[in-house]
mmCIF file of C-alpha atoms in Angstrom:
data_model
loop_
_atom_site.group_PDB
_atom_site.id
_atom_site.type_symbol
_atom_site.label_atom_id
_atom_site.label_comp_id
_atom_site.label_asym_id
_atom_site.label_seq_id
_atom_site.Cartn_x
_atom_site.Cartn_y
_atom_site.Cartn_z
ATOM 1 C CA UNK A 1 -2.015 -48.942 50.014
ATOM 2 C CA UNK A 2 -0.829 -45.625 51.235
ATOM 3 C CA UNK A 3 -1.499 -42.060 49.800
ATOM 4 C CA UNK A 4 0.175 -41.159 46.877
ATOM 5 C CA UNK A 5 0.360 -37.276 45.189
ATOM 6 C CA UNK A 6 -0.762 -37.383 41.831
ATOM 7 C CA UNK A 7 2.580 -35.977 40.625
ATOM 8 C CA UNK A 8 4.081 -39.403 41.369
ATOM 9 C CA UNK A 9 1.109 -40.905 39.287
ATOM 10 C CA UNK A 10 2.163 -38.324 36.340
ATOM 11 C CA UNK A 11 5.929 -39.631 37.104
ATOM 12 C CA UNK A 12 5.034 -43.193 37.189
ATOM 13 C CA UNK A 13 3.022 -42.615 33.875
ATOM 14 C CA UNK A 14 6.014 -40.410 31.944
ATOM 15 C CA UNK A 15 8.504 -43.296 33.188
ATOM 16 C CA UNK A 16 6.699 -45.867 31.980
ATOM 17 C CA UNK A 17 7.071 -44.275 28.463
ATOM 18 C CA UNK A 18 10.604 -43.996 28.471
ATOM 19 C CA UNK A 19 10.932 -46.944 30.020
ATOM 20 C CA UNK A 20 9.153 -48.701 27.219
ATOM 21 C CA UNK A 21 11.132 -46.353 24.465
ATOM 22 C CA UNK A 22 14.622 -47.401 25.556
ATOM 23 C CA UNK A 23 13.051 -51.285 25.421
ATOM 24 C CA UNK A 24 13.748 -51.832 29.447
ATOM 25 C CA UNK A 25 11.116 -54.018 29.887
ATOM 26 C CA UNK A 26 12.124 -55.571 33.495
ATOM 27 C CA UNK A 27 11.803 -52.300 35.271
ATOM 28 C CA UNK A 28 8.819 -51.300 33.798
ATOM 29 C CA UNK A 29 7.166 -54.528 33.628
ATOM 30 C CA UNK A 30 7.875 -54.456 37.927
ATOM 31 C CA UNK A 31 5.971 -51.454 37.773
ATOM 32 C CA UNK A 32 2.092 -52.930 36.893
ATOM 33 C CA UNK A 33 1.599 -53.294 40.302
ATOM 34 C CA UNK A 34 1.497 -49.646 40.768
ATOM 35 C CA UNK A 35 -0.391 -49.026 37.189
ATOM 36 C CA UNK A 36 -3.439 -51.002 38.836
ATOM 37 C CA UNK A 37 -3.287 -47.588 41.828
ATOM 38 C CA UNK A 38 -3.394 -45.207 39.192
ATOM 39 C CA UNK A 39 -6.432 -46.504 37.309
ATOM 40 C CA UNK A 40 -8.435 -46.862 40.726
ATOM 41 C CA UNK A 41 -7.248 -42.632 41.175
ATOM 42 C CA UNK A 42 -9.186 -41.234 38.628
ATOM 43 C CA UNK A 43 -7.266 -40.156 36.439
ATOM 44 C CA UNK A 44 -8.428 -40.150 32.631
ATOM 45 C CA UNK A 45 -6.025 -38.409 30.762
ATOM 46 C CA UNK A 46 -2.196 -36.968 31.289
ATOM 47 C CA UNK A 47 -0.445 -35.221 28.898
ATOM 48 C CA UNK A 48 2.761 -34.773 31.151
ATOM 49 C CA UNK A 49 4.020 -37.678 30.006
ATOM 50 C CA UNK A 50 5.993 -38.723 26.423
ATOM 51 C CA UNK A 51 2.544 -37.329 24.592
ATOM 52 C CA UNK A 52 -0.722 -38.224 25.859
ATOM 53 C CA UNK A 53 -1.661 -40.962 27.872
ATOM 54 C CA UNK A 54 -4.244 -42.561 30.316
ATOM 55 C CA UNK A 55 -3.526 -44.998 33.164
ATOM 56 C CA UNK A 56 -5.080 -47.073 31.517
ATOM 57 C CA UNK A 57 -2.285 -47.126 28.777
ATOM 58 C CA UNK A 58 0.399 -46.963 31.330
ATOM 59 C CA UNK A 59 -0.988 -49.909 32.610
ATOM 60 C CA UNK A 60 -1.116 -51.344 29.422
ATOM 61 C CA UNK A 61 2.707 -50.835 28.532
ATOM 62 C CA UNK A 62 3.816 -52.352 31.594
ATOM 63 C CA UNK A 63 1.661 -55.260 31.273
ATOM 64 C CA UNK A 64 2.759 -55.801 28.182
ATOM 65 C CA UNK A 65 6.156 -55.629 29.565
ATOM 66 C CA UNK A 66 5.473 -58.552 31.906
ATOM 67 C CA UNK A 67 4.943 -60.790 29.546
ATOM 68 C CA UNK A 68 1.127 -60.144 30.915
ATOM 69 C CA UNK A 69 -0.586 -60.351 27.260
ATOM 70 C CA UNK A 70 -4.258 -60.897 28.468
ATOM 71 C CA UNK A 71 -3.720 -58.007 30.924
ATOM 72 C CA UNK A 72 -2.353 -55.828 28.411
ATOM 73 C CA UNK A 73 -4.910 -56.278 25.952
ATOM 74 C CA UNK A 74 -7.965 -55.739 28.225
ATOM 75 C CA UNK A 75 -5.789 -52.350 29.094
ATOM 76 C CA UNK A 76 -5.387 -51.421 26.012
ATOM 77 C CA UNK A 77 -8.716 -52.144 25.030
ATOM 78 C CA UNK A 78 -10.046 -49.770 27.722
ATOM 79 C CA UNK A 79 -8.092 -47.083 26.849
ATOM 80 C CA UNK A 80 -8.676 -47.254 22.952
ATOM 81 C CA UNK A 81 -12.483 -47.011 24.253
ATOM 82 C CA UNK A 82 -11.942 -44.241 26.608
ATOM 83 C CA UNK A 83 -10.165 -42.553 24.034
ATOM 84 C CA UNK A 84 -12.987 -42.399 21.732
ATOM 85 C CA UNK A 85 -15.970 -41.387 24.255
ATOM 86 C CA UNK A 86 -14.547 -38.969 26.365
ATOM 87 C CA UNK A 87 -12.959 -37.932 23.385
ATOM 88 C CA UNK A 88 -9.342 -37.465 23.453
ATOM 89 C CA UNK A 89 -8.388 -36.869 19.516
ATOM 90 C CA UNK A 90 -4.322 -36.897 20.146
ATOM 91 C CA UNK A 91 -4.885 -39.654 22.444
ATOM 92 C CA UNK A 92 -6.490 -42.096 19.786
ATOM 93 C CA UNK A 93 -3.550 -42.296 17.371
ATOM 94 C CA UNK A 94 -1.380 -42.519 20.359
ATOM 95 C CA UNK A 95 -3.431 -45.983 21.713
ATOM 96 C CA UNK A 96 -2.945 -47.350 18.318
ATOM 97 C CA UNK A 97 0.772 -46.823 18.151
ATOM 98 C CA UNK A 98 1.418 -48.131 21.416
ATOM 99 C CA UNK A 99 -1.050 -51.707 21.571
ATOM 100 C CA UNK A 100 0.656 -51.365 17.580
ATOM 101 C CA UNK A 101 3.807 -51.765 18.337
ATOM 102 C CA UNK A 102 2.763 -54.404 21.466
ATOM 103 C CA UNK A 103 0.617 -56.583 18.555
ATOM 104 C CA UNK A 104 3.632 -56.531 16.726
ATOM 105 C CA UNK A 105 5.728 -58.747 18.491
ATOM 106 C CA UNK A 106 2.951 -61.599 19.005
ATOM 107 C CA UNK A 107 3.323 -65.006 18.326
ATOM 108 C CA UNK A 108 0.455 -65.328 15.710
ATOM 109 C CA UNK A 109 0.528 -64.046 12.074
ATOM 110 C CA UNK A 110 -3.042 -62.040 12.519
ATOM 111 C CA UNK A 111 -2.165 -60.389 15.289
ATOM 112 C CA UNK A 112 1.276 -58.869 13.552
ATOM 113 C CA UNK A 113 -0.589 -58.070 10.965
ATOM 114 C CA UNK A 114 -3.094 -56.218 12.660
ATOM 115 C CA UNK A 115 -0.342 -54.452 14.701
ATOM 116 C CA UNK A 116 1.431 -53.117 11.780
ATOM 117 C CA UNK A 117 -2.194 -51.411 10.237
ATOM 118 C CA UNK A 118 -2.271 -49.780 13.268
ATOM 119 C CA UNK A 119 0.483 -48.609 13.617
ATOM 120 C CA UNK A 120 -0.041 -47.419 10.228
ATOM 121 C CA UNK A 121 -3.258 -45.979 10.997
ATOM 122 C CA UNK A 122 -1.443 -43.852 13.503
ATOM 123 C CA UNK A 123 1.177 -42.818 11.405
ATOM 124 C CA UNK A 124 -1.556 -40.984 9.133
ATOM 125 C CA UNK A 125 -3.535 -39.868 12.147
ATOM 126 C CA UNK A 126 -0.311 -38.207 13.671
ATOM 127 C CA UNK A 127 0.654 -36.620 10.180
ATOM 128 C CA UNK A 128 -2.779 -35.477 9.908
ATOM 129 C CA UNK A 129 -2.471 -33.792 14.093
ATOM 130 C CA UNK A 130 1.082 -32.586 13.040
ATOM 131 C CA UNK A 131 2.029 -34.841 15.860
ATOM 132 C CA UNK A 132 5.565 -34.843 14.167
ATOM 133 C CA UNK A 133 7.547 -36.651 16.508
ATOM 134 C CA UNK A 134 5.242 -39.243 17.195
ATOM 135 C CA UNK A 135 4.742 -39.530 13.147
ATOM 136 C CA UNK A 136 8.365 -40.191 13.289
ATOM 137 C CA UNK A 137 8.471 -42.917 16.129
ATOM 138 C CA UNK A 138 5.850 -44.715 14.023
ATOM 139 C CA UNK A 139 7.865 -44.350 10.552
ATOM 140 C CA UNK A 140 10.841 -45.418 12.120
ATOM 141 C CA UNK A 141 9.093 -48.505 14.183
ATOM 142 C CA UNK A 142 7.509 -49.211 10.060
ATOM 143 C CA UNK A 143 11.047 -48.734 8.302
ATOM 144 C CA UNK A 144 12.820 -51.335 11.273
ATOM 145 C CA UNK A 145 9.936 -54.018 9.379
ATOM 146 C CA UNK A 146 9.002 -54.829 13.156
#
């Protein structure tokens, strides 16, 4: 409800990340709230972050952190779309990793399943971008069977 500089929306969006890396999922699930301000800013695309990103992924991660799965799949959703029309080639592989890794950790069978091919799918796609330390994030996420 008040103005906000985009550099705290490019803050909000790299801490996120790292918040989601190091597995503190309180802190950044508390942080939706704000996620929902930087989709309604604008912003399509940030690469100031850990790689690129959207809001809409930001949102996504801290949904996810919530516990907030229906949330966090419409957000990820959105930003696997907006990654392929605007288009945003680094950003594609980067979607997959991330709703990936979220898939991954669901209750039903299919939807593990379907996490781990795309995280896989990333994997090649960030080999193929020589996006080498993602490509390593998503071979070590692979090796850790998760």
């Amino acid at each position: 409800g008040r103005r906000n500089a985009h550099g705290a929306y490019l803050a909000l969006d790299a801490f996120i990340s790292g918040l989601t890396l190091i597995g503190d999922r309180d802190r950044c699930g508390a942080l939706y709230p704000l996620t929902l301000d930087y989709i309604r800013s604008g912003q399509v695309f940030s690469a100031l972050s850990f790689g690129p990103s959207t809001p809409q992924l930001a949102a996504a991660l801290a949904a996810d952190a919530a516990g907030l799965v229906e949330q966090s799949r419409e957000h990820f959703e959105m930003a696997l779309r907006q990654a392929h029309e605007v288009p945003i080639r680094i950003l594609q592989p980067t979607v997959l990793y991330w709703y990936g890794r979220s898939l991954s950790t669901a209750a039903d069978t299919a939807d593990r399943l379907r996490g781990r091919a795309m995280v896989e799918a990333a994997l090649t796609d960030f080999r193929a971008l020589e996006m080498v330390l993602h490509a390593n994030l998503a071979e070590q996420f692979l090796r850790d069977g998760r």
